[in-house]
PDB file of C-alpha atoms in Angstrom:
ATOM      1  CA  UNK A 539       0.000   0.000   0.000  1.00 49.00           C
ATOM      2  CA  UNK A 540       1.325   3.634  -0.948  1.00 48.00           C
ATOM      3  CA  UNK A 541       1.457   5.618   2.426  1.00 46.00           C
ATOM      4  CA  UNK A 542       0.891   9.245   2.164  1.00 50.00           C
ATOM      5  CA  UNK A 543       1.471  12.535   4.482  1.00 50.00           C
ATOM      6  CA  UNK A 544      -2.145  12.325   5.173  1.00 53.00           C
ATOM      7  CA  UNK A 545      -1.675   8.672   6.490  1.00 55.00           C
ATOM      8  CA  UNK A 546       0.901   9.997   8.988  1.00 55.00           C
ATOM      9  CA  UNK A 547       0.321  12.191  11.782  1.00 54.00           C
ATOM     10  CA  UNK A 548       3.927  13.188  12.181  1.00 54.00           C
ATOM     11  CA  UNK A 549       3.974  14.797   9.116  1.00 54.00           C
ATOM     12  CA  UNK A 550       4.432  18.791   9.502  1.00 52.00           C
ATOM     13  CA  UNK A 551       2.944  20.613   7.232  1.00 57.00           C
ATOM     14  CA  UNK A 552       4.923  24.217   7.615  1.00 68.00           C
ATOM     15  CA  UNK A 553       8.694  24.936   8.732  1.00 81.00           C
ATOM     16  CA  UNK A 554       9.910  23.476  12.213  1.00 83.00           C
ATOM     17  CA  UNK A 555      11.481  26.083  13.866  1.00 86.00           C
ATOM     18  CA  UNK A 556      12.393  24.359  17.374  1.00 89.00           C
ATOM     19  CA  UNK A 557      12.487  21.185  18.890  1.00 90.00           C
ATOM     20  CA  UNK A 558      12.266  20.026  22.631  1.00 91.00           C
ATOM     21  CA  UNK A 559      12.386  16.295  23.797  1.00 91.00           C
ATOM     22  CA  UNK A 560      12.356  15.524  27.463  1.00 90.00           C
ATOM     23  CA  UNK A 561      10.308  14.049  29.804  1.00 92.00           C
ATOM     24  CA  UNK A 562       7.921  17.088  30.713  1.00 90.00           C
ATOM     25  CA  UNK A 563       5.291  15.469  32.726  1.00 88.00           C
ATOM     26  CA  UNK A 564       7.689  12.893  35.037  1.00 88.00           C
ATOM     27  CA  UNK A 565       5.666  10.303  33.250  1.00 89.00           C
ATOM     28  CA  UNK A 566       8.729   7.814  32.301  1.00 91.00           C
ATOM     29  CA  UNK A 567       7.953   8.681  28.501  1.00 92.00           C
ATOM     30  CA  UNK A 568       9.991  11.262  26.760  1.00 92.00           C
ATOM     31  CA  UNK A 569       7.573  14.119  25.147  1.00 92.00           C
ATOM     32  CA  UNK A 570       8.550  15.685  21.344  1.00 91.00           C
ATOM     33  CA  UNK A 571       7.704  19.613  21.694  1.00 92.00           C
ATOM     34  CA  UNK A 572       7.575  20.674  17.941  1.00 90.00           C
ATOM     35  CA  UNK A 573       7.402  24.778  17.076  1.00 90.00           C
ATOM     36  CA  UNK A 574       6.328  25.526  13.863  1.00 86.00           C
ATOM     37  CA  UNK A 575       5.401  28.194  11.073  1.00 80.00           C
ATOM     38  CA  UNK A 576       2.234  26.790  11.308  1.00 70.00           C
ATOM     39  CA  UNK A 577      -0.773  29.662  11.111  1.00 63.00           C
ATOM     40  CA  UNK A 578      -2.723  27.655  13.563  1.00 65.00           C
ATOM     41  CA  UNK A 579      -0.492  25.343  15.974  1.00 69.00           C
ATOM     42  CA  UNK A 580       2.495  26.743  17.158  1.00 85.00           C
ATOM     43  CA  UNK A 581       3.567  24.540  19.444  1.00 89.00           C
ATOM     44  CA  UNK A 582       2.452  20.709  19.462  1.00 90.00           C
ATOM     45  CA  UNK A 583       3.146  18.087  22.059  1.00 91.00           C
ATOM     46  CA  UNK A 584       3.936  14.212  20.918  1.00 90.00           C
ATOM     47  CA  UNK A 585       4.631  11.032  22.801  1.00 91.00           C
ATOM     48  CA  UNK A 586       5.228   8.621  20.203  1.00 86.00           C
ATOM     49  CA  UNK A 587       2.765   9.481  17.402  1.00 85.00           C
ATOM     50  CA  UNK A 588       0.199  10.621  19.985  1.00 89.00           C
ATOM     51  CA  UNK A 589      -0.687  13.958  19.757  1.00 90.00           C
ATOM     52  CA  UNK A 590      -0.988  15.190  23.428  1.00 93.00           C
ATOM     53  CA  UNK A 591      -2.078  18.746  22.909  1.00 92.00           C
ATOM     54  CA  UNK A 592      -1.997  21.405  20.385  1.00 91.00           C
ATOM     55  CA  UNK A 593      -1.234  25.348  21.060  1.00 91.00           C
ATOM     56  CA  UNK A 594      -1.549  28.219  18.971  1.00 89.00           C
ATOM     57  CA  UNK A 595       0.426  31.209  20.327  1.00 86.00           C
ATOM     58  CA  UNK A 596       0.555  33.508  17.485  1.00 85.00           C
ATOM     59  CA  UNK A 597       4.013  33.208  17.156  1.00 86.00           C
ATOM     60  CA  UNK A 598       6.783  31.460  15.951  1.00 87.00           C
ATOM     61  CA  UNK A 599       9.006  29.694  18.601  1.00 91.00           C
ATOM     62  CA  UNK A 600      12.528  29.411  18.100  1.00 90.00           C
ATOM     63  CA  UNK A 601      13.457  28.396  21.120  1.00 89.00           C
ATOM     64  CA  UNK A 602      12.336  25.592  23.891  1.00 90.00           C
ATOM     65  CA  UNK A 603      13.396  24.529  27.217  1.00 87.00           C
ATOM     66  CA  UNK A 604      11.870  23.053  30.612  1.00 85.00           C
ATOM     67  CA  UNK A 605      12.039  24.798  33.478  1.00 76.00           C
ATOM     68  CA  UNK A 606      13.122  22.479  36.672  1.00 70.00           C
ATOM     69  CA  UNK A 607      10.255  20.144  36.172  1.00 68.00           C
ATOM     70  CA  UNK A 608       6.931  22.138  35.503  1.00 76.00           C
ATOM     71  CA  UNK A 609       6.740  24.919  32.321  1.00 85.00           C
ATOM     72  CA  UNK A 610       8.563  25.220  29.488  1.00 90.00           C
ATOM     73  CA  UNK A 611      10.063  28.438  28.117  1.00 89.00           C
ATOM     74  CA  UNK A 612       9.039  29.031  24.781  1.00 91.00           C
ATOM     75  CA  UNK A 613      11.320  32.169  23.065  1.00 90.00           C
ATOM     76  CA  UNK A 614      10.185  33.449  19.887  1.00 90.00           C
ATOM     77  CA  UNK A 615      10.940  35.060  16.684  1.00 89.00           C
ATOM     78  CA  UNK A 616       9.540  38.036  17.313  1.00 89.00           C
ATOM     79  CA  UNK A 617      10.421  38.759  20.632  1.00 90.00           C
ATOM     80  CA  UNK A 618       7.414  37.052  22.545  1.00 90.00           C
ATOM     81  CA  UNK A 619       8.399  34.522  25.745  1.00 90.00           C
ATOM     82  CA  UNK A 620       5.706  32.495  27.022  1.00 90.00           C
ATOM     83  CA  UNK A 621       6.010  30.489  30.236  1.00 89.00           C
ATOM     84  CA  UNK A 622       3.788  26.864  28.779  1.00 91.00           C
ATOM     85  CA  UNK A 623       2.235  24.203  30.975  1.00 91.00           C
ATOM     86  CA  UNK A 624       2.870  20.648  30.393  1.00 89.00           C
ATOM     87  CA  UNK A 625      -0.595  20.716  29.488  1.00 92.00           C
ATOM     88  CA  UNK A 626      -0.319  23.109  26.428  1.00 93.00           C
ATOM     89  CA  UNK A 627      -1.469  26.247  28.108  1.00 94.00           C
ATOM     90  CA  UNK A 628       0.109  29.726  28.756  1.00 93.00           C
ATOM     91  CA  UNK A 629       0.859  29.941  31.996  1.00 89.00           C
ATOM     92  CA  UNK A 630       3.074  33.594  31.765  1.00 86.00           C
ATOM     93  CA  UNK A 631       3.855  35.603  28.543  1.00 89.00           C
ATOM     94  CA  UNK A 632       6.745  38.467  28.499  1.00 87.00           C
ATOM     95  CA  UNK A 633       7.885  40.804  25.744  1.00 89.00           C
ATOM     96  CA  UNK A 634      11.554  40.874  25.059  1.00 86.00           C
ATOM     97  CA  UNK A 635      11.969  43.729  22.348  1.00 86.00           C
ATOM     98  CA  UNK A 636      13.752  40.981  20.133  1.00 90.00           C
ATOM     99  CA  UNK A 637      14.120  37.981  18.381  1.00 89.00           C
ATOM    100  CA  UNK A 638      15.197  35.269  20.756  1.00 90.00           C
ATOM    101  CA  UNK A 639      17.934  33.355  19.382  1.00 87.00           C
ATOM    102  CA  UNK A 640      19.203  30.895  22.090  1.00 85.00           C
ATOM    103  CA  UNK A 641      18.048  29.927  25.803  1.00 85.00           C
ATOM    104  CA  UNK A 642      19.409  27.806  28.383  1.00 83.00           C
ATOM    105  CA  UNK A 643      18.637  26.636  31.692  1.00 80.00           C
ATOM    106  CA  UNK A 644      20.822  25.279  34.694  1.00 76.00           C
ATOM    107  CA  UNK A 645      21.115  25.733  38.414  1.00 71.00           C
ATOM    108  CA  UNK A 646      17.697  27.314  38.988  1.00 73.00           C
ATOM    109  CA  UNK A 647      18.371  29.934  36.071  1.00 78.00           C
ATOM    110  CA  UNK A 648      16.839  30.425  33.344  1.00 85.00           C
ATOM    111  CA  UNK A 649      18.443  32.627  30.506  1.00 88.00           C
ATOM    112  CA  UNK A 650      17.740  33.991  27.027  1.00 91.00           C
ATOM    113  CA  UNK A 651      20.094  35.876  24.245  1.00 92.00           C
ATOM    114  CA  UNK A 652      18.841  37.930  21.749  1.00 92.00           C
ATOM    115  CA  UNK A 653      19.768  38.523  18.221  1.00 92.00           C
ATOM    116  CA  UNK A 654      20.159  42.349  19.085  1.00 92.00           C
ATOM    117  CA  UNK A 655      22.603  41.197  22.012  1.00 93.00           C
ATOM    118  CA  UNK A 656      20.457  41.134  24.948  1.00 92.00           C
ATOM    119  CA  UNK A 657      21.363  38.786  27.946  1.00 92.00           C
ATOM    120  CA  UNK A 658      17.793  38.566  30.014  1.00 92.00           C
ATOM    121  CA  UNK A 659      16.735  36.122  32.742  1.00 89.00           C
ATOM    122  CA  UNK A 660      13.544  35.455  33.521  1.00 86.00           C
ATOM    123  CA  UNK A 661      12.243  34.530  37.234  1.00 82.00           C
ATOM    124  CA  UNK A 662       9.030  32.495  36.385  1.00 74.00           C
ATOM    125  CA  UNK A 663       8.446  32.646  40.350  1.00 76.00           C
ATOM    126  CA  UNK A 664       7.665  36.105  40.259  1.00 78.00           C
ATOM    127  CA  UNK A 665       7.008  36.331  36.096  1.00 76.00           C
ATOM    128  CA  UNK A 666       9.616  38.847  35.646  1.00 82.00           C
ATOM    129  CA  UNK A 667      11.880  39.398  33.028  1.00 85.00           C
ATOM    130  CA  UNK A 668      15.407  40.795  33.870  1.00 90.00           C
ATOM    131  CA  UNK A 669      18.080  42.946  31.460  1.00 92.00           C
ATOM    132  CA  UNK A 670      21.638  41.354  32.283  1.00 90.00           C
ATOM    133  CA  UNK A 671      23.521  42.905  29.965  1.00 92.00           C
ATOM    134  CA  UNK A 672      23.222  44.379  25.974  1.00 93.00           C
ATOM    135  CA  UNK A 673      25.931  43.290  23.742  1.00 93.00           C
ATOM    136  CA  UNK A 674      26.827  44.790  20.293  1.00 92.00           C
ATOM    137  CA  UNK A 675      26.363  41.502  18.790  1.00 91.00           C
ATOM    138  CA  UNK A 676      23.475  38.599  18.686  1.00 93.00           C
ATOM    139  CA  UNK A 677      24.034  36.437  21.664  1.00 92.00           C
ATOM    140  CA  UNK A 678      24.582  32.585  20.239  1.00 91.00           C
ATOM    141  CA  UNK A 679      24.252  30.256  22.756  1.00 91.00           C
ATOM    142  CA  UNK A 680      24.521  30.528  26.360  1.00 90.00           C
ATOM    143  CA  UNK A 681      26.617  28.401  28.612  1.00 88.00           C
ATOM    144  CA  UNK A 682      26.745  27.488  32.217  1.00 83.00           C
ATOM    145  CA  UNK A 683      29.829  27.036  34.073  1.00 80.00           C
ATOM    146  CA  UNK A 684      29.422  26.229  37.877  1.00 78.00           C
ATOM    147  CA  UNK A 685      28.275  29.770  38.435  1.00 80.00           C
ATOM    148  CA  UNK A 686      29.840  31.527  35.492  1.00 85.00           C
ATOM    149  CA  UNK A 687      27.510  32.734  32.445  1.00 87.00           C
ATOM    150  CA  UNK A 688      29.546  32.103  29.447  1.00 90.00           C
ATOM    151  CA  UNK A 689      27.710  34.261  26.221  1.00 91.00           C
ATOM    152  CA  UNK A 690      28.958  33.556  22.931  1.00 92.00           C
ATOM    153  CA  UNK A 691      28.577  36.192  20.273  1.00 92.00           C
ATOM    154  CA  UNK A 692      27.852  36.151  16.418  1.00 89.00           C
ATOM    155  CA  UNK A 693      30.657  37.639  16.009  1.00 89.00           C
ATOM    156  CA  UNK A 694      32.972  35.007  17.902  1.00 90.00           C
ATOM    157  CA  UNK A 695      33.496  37.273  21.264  1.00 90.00           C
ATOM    158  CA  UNK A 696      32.820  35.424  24.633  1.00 91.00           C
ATOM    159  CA  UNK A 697      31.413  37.230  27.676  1.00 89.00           C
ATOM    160  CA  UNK A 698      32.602  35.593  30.785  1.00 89.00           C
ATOM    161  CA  UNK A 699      30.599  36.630  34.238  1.00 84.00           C
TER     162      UNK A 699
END
C-alpha cells in the first residue's frame, strides 16, 4: 500500500522552527515539543505518534526549554516569551523587544540571548523578566559554568561573568 502525508500524523505541514524532547510530565515517557510556522499550531506536544495537545500562540518559537520540572520556556521570533504548561497552556507571557535566538537553563536559572545582544533572565516565580547585559552583537548560545555565564557572540566574542 502507498502511504501518504495524510496517512501519517507526524507529518508537519509548515517549517519546524524548534524542537524540545524531554520528559515534561515525570511520566517515564519522553515528550517531542515541535514549534512551527504553522498559522494555527504553534507549538504541538507528541509522545510517540500521539498527539498530546496542540497550542496556537501567534508566534513562531525558536526556542524551547523546561524549566526544573513544571513549564517550558518558549522564546520566539519576534520577541514574545511564554512560560507553557505541560498541558499546552500559557501559563506567563513576556515581551523581550527581540528575536530570541538561544536559551538555556541550569542551576535554577533560566536565561535567554537575543539577536540584538540582549542577555535577560527570567524569574518564572515572580514572572519577571530581567536585562543582564546588551551586547553589540546577537548572543549565540549561552553556557553554564558552575556559576559563570559564558555568552557567545555572532561575532565570535565570549562574555565571561
Amino acid at each position: 500500500r502507498l502511504h501518504t502525508e495524510q496517512d501519517n500524523p507526524l507529518v508537519m505541514t509548515s517549517e519546524m522552527t524548534a524542537l524540545f524532547a524531554s520528559d515534561i510530565d515525570n511520566d517515564g515517557h519522553v515528550e517531542l515539543v515541535c514549534g512551527a510556522s504553522h498559522h494555527l499550531n504553534h507549538l504541538s506536544c507528541w509522545r510517540g505518534i500521539e498527539l498530546l495537545w496542540t497550542l496556537d500562540t501567534g508566534e513562531w518559537p525558536v526556542a524551547i526549554v523546561q524549566v526544573a520540572g513544571r513549564d517550558l520556556l518558549v522564546g520566539t521570533r519576534s520577541g514574545w516569551v511564554f512560560l507553557i504548561t505541560t498541558g499546552g497552556e500559557i501559563s506567563s507571557r513576556f515581551y523581550l523587544g527581540e528575536t530570541v535566538a538561544c536559551s538555556t537553563v541550569a542551576s535554577g536559572r533560566y536565561l535567554i540571548g537575543g539577536k540584538s545582544g540582549g542577555l535577560f533572565e527570567v524569574d518564572p516565580e515572580s514572572n519577571s523578566l530581567k536585562l543582564l547585559r546588551r551586547f553589540s552583537n546577537a548572543v549565540e548560545s549561552i553556557l553554564f559554568n558552575g556559576d559563570r555565564v559564558m555568552a557567545f557572540m555572532e561575532s565570535g566574542e565570549i562574555f565571561i561573568s
